[in-house]
JSON list of C-alpha atoms in Angstrom, two decimals:
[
{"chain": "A", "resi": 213, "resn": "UNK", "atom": "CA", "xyz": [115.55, 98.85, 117.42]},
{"chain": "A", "resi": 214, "resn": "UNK", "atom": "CA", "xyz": [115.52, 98.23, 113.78]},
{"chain": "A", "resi": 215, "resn": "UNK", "atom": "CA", "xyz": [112.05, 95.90, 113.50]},
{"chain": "A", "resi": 216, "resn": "UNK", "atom": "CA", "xyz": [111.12, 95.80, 110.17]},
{"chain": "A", "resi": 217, "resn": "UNK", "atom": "CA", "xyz": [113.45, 97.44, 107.31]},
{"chain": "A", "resi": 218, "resn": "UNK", "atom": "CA", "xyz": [112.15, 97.91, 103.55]},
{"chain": "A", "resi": 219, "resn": "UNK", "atom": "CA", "xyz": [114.26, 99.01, 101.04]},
{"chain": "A", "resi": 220, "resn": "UNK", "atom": "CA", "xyz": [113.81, 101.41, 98.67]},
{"chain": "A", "resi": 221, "resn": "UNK", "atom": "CA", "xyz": [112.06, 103.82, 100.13]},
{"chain": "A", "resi": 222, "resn": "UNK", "atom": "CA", "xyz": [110.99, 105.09, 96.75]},
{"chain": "A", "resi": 223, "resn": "UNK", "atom": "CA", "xyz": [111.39, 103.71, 93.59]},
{"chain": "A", "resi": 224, "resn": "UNK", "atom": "CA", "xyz": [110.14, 105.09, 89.70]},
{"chain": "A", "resi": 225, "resn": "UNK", "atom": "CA", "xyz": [110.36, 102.05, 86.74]},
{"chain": "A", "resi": 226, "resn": "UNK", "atom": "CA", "xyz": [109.05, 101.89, 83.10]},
{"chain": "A", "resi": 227, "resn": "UNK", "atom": "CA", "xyz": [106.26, 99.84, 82.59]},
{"chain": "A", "resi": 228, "resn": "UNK", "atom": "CA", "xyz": [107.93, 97.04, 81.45]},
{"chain": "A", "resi": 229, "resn": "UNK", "atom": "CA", "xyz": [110.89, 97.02, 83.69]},
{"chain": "A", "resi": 230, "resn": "UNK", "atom": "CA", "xyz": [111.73, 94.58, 86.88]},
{"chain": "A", "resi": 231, "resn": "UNK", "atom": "CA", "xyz": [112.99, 95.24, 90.34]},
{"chain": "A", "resi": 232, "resn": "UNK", "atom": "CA", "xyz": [112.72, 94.06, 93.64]},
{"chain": "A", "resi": 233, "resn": "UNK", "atom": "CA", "xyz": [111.46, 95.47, 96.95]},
{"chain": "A", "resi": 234, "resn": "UNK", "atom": "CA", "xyz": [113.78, 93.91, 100.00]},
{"chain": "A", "resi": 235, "resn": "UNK", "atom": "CA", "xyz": [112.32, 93.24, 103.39]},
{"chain": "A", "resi": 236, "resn": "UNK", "atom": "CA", "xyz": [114.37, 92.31, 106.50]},
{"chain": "A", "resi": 237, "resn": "UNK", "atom": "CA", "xyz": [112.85, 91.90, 110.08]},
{"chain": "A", "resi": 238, "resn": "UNK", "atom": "CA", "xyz": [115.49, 91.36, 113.61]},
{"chain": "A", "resi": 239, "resn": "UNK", "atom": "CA", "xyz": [112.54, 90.30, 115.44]},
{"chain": "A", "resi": 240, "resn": "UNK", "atom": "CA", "xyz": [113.15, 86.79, 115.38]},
{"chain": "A", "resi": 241, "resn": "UNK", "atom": "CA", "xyz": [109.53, 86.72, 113.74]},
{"chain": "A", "resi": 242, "resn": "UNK", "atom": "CA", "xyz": [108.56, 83.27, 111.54]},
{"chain": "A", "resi": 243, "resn": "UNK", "atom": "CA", "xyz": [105.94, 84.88, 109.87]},
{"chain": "A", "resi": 244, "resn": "UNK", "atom": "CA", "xyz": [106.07, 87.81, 106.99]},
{"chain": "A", "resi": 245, "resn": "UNK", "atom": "CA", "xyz": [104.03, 89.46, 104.81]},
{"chain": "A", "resi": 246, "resn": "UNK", "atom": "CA", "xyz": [103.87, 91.73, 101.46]},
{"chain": "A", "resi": 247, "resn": "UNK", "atom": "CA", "xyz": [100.64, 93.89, 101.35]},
{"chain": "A", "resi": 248, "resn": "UNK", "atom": "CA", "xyz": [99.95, 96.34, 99.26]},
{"chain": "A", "resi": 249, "resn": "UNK", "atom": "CA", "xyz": [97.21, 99.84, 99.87]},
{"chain": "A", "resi": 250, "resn": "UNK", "atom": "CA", "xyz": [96.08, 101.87, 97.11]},
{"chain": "A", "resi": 251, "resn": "UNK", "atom": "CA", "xyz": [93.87, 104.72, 97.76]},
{"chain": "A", "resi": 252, "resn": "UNK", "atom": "CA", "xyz": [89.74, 103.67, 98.75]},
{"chain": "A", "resi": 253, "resn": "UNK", "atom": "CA", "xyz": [91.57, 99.51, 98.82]},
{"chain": "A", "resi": 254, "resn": "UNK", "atom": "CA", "xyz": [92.93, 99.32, 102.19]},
{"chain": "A", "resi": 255, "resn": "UNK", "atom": "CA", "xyz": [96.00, 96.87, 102.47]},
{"chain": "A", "resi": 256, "resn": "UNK", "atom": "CA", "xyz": [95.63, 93.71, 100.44]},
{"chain": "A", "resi": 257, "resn": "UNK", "atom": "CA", "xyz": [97.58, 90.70, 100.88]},
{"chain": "A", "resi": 258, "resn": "UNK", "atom": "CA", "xyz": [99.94, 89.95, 97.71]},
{"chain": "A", "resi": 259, "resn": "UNK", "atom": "CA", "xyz": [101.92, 86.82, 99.41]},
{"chain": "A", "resi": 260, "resn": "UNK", "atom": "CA", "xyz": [102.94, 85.89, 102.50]},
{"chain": "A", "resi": 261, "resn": "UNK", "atom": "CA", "xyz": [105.43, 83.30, 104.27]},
{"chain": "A", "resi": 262, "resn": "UNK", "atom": "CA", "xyz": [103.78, 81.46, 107.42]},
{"chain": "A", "resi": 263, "resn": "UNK", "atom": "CA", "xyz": [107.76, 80.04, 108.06]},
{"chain": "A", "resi": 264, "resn": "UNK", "atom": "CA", "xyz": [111.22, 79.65, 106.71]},
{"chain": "A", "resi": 265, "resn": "UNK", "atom": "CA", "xyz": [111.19, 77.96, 103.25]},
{"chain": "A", "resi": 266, "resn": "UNK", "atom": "CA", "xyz": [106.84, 78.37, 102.73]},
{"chain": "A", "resi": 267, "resn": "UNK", "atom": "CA", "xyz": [105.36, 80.75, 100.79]},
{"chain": "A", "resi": 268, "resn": "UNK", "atom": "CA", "xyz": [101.61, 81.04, 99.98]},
{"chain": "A", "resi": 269, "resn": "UNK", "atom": "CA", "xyz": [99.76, 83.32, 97.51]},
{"chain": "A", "resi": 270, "resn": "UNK", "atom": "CA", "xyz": [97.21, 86.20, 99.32]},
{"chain": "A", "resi": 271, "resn": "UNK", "atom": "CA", "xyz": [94.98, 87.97, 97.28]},
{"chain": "A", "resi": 272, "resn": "UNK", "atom": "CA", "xyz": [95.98, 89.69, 94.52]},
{"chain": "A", "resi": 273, "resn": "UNK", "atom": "CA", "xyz": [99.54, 88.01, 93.76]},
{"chain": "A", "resi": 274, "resn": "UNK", "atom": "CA", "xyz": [99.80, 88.03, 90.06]},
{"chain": "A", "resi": 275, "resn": "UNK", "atom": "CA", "xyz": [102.45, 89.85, 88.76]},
{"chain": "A", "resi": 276, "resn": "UNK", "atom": "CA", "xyz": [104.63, 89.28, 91.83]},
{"chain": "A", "resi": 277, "resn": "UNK", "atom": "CA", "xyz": [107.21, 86.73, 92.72]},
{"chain": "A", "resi": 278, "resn": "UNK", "atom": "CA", "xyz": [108.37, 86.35, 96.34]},
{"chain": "A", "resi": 279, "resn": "UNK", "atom": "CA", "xyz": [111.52, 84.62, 97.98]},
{"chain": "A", "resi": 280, "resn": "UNK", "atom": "CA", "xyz": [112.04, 83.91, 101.29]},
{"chain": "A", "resi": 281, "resn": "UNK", "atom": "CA", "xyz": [115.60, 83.96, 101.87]},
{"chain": "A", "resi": 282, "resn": "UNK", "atom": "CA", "xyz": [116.41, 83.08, 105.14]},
{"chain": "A", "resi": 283, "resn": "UNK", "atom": "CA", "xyz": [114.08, 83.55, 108.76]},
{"chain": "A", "resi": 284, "resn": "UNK", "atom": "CA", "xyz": [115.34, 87.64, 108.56]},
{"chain": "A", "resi": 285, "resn": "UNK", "atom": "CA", "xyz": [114.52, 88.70, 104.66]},
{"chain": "A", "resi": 286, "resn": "UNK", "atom": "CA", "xyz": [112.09, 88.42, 102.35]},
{"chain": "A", "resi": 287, "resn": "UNK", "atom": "CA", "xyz": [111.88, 89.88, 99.01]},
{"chain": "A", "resi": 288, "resn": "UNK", "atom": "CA", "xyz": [108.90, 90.46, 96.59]},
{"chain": "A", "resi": 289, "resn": "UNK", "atom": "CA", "xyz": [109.73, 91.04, 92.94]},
{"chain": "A", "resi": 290, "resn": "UNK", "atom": "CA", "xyz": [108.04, 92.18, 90.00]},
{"chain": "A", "resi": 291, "resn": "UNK", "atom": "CA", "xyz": [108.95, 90.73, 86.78]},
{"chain": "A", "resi": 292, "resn": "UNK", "atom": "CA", "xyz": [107.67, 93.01, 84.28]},
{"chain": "A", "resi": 293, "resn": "UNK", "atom": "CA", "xyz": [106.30, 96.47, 85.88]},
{"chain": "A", "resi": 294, "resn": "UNK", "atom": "CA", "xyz": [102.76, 97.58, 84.74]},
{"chain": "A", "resi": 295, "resn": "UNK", "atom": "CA", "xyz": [101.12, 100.99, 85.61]},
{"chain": "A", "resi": 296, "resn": "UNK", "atom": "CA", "xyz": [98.64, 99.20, 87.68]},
{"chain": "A", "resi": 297, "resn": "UNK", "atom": "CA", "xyz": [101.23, 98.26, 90.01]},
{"chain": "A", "resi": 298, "resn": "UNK", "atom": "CA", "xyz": [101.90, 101.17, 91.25]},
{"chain": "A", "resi": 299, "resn": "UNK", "atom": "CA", "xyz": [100.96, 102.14, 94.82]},
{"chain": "A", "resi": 300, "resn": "UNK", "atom": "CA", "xyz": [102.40, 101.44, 97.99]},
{"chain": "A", "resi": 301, "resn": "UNK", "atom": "CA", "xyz": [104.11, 98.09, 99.66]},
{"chain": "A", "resi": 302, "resn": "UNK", "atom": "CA", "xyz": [104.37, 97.29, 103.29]},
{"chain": "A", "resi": 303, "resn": "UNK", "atom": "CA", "xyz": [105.91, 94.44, 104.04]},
{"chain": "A", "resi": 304, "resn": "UNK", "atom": "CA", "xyz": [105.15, 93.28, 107.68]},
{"chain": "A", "resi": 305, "resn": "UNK", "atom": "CA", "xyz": [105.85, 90.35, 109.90]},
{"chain": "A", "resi": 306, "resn": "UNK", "atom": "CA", "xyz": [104.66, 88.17, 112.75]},
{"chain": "A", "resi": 307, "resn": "UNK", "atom": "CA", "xyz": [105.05, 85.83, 115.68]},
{"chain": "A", "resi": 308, "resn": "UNK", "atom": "CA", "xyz": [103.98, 82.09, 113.54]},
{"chain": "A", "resi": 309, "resn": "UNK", "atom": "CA", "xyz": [100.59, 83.01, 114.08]},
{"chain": "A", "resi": 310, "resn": "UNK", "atom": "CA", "xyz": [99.78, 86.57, 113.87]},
{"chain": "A", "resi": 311, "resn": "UNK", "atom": "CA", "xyz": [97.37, 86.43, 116.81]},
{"chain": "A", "resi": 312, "resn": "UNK", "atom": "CA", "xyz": [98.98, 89.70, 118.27]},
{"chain": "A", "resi": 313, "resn": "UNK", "atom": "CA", "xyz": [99.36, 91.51, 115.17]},
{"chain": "A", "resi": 314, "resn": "UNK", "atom": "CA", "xyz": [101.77, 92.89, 112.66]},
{"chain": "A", "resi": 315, "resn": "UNK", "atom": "CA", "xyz": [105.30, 94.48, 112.79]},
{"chain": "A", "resi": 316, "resn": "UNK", "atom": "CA", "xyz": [105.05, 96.83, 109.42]},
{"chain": "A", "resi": 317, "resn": "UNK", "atom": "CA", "xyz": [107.88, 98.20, 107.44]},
{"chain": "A", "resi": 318, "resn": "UNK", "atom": "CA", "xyz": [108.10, 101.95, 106.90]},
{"chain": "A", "resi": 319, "resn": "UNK", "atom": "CA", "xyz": [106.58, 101.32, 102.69]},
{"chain": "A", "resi": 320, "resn": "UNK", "atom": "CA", "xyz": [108.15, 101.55, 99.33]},
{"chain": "A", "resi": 321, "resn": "UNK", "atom": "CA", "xyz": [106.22, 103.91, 97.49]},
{"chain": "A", "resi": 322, "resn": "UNK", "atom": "CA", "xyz": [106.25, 102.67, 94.13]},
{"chain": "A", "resi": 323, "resn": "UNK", "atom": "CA", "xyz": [105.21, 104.34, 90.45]},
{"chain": "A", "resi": 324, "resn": "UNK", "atom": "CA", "xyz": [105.41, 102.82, 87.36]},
{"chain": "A", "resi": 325, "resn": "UNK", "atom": "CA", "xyz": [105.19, 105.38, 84.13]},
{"chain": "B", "resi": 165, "resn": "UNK", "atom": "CA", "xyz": [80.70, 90.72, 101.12]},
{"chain": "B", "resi": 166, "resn": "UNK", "atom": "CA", "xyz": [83.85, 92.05, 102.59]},
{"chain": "B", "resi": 167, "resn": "UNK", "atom": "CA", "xyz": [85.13, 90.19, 104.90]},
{"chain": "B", "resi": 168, "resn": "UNK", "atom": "CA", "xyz": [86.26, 93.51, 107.39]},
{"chain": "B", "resi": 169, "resn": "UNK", "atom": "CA", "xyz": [83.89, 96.51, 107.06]},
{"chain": "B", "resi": 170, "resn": "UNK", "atom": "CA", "xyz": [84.48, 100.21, 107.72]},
{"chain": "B", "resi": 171, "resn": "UNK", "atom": "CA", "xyz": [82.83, 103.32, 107.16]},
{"chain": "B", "resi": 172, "resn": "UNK", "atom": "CA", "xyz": [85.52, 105.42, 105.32]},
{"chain": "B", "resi": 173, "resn": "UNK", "atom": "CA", "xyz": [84.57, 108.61, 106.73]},
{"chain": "B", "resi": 174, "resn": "UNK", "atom": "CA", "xyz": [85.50, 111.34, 106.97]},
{"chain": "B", "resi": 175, "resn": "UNK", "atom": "CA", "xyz": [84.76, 111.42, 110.70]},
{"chain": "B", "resi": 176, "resn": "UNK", "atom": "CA", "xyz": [85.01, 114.83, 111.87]},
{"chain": "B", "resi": 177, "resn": "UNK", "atom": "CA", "xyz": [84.60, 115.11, 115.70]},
{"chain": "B", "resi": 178, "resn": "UNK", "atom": "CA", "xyz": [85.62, 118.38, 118.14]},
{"chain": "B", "resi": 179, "resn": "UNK", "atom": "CA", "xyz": [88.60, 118.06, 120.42]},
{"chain": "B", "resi": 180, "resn": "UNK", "atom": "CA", "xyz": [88.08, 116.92, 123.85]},
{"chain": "B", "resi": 181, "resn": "UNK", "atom": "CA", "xyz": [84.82, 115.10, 122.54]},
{"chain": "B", "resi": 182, "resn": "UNK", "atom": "CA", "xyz": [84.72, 111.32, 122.20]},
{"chain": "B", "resi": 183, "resn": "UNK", "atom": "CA", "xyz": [85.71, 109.84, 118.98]},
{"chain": "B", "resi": 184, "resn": "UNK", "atom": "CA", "xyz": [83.53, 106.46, 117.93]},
{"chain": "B", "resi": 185, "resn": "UNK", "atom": "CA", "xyz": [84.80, 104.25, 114.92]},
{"chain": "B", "resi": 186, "resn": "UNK", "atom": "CA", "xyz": [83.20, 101.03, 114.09]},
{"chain": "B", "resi": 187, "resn": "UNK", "atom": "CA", "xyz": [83.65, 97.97, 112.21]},
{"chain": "B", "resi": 188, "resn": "UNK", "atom": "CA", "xyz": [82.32, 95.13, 111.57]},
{"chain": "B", "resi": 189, "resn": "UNK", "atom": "CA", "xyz": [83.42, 91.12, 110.32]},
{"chain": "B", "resi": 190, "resn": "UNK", "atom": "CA", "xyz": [82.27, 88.50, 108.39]},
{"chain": "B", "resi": 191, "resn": "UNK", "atom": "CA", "xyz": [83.58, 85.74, 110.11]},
{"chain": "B", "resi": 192, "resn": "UNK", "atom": "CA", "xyz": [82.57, 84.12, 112.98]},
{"chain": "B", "resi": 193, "resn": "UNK", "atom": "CA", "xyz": [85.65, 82.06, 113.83]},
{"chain": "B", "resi": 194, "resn": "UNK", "atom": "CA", "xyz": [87.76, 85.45, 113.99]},
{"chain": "B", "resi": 195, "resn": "UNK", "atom": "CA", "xyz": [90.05, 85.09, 116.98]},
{"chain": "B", "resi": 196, "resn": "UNK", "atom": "CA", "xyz": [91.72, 87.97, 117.40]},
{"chain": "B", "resi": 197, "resn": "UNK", "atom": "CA", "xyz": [90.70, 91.63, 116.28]},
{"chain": "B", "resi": 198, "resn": "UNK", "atom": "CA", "xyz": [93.26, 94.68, 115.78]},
{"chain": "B", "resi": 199, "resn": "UNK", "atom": "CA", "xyz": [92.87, 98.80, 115.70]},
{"chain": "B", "resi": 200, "resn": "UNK", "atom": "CA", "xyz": [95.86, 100.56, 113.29]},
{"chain": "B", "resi": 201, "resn": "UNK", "atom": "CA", "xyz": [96.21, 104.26, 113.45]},
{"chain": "B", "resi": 202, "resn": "UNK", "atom": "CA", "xyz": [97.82, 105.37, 110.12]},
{"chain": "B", "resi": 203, "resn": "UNK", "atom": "CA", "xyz": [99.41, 108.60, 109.70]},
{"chain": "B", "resi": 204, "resn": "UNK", "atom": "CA", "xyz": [99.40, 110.53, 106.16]},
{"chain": "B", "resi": 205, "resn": "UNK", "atom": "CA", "xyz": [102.32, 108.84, 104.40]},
{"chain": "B", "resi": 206, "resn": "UNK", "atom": "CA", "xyz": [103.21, 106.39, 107.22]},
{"chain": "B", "resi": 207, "resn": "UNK", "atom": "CA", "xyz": [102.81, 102.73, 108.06]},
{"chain": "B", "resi": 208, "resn": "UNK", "atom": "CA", "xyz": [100.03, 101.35, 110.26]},
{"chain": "B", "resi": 209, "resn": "UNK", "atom": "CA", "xyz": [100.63, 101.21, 113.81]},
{"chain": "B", "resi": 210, "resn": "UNK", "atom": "CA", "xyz": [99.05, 98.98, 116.38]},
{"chain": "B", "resi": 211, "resn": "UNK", "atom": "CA", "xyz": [97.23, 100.36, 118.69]},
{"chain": "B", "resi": 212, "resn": "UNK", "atom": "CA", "xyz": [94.91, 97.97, 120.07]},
{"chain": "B", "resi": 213, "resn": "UNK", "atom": "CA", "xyz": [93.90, 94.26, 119.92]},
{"chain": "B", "resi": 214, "resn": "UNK", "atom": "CA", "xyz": [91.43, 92.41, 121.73]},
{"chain": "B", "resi": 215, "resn": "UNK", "atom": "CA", "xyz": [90.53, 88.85, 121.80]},
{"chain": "B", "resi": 216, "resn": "UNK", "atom": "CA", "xyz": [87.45, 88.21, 124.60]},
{"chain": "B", "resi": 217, "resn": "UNK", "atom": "CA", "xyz": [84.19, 89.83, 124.23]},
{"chain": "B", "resi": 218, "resn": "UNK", "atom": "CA", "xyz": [84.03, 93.05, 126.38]},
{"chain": "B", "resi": 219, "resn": "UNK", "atom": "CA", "xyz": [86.36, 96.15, 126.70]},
{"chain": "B", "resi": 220, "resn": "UNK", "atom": "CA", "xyz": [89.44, 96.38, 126.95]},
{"chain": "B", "resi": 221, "resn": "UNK", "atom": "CA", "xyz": [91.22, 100.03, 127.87]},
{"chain": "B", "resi": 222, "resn": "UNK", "atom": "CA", "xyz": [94.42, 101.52, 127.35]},
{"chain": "B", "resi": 223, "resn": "UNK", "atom": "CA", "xyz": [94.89, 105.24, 128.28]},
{"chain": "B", "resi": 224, "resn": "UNK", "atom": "CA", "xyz": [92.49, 106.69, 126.27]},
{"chain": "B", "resi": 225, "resn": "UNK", "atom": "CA", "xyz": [91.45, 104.06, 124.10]},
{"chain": "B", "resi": 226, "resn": "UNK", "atom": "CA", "xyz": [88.96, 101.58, 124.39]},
{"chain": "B", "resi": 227, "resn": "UNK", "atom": "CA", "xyz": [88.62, 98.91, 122.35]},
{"chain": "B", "resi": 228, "resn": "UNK", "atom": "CA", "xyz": [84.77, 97.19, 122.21]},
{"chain": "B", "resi": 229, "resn": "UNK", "atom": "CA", "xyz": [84.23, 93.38, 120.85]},
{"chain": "B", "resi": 230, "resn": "UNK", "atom": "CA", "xyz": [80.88, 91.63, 120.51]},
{"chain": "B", "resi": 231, "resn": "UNK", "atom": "CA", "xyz": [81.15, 88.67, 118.88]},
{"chain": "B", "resi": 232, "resn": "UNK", "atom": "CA", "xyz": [77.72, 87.92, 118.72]},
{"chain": "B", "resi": 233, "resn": "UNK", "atom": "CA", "xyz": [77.30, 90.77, 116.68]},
{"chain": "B", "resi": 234, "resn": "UNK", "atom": "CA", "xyz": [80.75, 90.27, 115.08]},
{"chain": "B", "resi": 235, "resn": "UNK", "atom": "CA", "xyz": [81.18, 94.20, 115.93]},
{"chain": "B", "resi": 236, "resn": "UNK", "atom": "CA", "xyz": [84.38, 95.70, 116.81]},
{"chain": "B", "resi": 237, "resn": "UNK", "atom": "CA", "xyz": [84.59, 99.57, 117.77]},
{"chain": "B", "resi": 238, "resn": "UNK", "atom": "CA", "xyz": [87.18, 101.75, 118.70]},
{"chain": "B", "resi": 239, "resn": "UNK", "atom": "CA", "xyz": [86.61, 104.45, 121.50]},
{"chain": "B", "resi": 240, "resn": "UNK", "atom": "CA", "xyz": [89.24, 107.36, 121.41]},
{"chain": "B", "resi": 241, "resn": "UNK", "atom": "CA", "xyz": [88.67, 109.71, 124.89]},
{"chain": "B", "resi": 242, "resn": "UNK", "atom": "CA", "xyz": [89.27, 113.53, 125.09]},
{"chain": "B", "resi": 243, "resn": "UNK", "atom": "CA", "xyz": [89.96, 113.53, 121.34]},
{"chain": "B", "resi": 244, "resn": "UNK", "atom": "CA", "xyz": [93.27, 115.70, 120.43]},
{"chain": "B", "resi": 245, "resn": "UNK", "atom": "CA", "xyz": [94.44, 116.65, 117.03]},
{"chain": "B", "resi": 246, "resn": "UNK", "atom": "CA", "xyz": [97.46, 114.42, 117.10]},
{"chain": "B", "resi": 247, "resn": "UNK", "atom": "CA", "xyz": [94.34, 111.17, 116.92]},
{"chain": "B", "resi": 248, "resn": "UNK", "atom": "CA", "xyz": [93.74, 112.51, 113.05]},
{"chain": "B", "resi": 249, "resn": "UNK", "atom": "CA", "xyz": [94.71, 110.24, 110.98]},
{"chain": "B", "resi": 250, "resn": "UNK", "atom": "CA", "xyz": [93.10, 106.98, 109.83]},
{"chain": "B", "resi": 251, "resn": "UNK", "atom": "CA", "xyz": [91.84, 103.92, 111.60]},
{"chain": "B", "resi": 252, "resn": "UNK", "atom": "CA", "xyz": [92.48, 100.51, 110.21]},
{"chain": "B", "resi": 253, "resn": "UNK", "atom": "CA", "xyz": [90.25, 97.70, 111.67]},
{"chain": "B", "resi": 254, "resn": "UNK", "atom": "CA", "xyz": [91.87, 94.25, 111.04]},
{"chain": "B", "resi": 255, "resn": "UNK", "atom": "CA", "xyz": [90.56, 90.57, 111.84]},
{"chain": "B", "resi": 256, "resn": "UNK", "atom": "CA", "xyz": [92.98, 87.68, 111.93]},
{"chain": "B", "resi": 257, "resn": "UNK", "atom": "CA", "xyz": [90.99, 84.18, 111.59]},
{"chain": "B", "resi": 258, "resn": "UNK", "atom": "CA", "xyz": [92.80, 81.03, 110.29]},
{"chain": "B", "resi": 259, "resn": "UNK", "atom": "CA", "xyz": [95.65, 80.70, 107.65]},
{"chain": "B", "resi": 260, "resn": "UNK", "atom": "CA", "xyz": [98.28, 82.56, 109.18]},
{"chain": "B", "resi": 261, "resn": "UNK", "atom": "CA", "xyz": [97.26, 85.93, 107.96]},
{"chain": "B", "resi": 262, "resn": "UNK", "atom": "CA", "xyz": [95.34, 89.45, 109.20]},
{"chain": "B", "resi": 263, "resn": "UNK", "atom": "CA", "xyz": [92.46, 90.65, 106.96]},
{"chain": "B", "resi": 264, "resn": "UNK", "atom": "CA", "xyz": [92.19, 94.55, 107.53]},
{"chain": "B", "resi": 265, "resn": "UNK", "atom": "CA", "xyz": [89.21, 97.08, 106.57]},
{"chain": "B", "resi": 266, "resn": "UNK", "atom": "CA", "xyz": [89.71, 100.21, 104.50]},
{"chain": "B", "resi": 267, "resn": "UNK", "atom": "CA", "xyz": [89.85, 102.38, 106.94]},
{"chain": "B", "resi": 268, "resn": "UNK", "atom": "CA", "xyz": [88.18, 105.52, 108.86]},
{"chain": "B", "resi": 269, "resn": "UNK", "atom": "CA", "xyz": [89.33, 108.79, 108.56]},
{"chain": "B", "resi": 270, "resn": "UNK", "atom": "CA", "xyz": [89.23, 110.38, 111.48]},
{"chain": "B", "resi": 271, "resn": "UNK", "atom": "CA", "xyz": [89.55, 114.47, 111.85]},
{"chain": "B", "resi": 272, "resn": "UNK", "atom": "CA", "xyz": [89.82, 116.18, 115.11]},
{"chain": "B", "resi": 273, "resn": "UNK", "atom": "CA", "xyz": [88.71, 120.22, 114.38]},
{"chain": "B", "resi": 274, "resn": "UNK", "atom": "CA", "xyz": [89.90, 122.51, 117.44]}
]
């Protein structure tokens, strides 16, 4: 009873550097999601994918690319890390519409020096 | 405005007692309304969701919507110290995506 898998777990860059955060779900879900939650923020939407081969922006998606690989994975990326990126992704996912909430991840806690 | 409101708490509340949290919404075509409990260092985990005005229980839970009053509250029975942690209230409404609240830190002193 996998769910939702993120990898890594943790994960320490130089401001400047790239990587990318990997998200697979075995629900059979459509939907899925990239939030991050920084301390006092609560979770805030960075992009999302309503279905296989869409991909919308959320709320606070600059400095972030996403891909949405197949219907299983979905990977968020940043390009060139900045110290204001650091905090904590959840990546989550959904029935098409999320009317009966989120499956989350178990986070990548992320800190760029 | 945000668009999901919470009082961040702390909310300190005895054991056994009855634990209230609260939330409310800014929009009035919200269809479907979630509780998350979140552990220290975890990821949110549903707990409730209701969708028709009224309550609706689960063991010791109660969830509470009025949308008239586009309030949402979260009733936690017999309080225990395994309930501390804190409460995420989330909306979904249109576009294919959940808008949560900050959250409500919830303490349960023995």
């Amino acid at each position: 009873n996998a769910g939702v898998t993120q990898t890594p777990k943790f994960q320490v860059l130089k401001t400047g550097q790239s990587m990318t955060l990997q998200c697979a779900q075995d629900m059979n879900h459509n939907s899925m999601y990239w939030y991050r939650q920084d301390p006092g923020m609560g979770l805030r939407l960075i992009y999302y994918s309503a279905s296989e081969g869409t991909t919308d922006k959320g709320e606070v998606p600059n400095g972030y690319n996403v891909s949405r690989l197949n219907k299983r994975e979905f990977s968020l990326r940043l390009e060139s890390a900045a110290p204001s990126q650091t905090s904590v992704y959840f990546c989550a996912s959904s029935e098409a519409a999320p009317a009966y909430g989120y499956t989350f991840g178990s986070g990548t806690r992320l800190t760029v020096v | 405005q945000k668009e999901v409101e919470q009082n961040s708490g702390p909310l300190s509340v005895p054991e056994g007692a009855i634990a209230s949290l609260n939330c409310t919404y800014s929009d009035r075509g919200s269809q479907s309304f979630f509780w998350y409990r979140q552990y220290s260092g975890k990821s949110p985990e549903l707990i409730m969701f209701i969708y028709s005005n009224g309550d609706k229980e689960d063991g010791r839970f109660t969830a509470q919507l009025n949308k008239a009053s586009q309030y949402v509250s979260l009733l936690i029975r017999d309080s225990q110290p395994s309930d501390s942690a804190t409460y995420l209230c989330a909306v979904y409404s249109s576009a294919s995506k959940i808008i949560f609240g900050s959250g409500t830190r919830l303490s349960i002193r023995p």
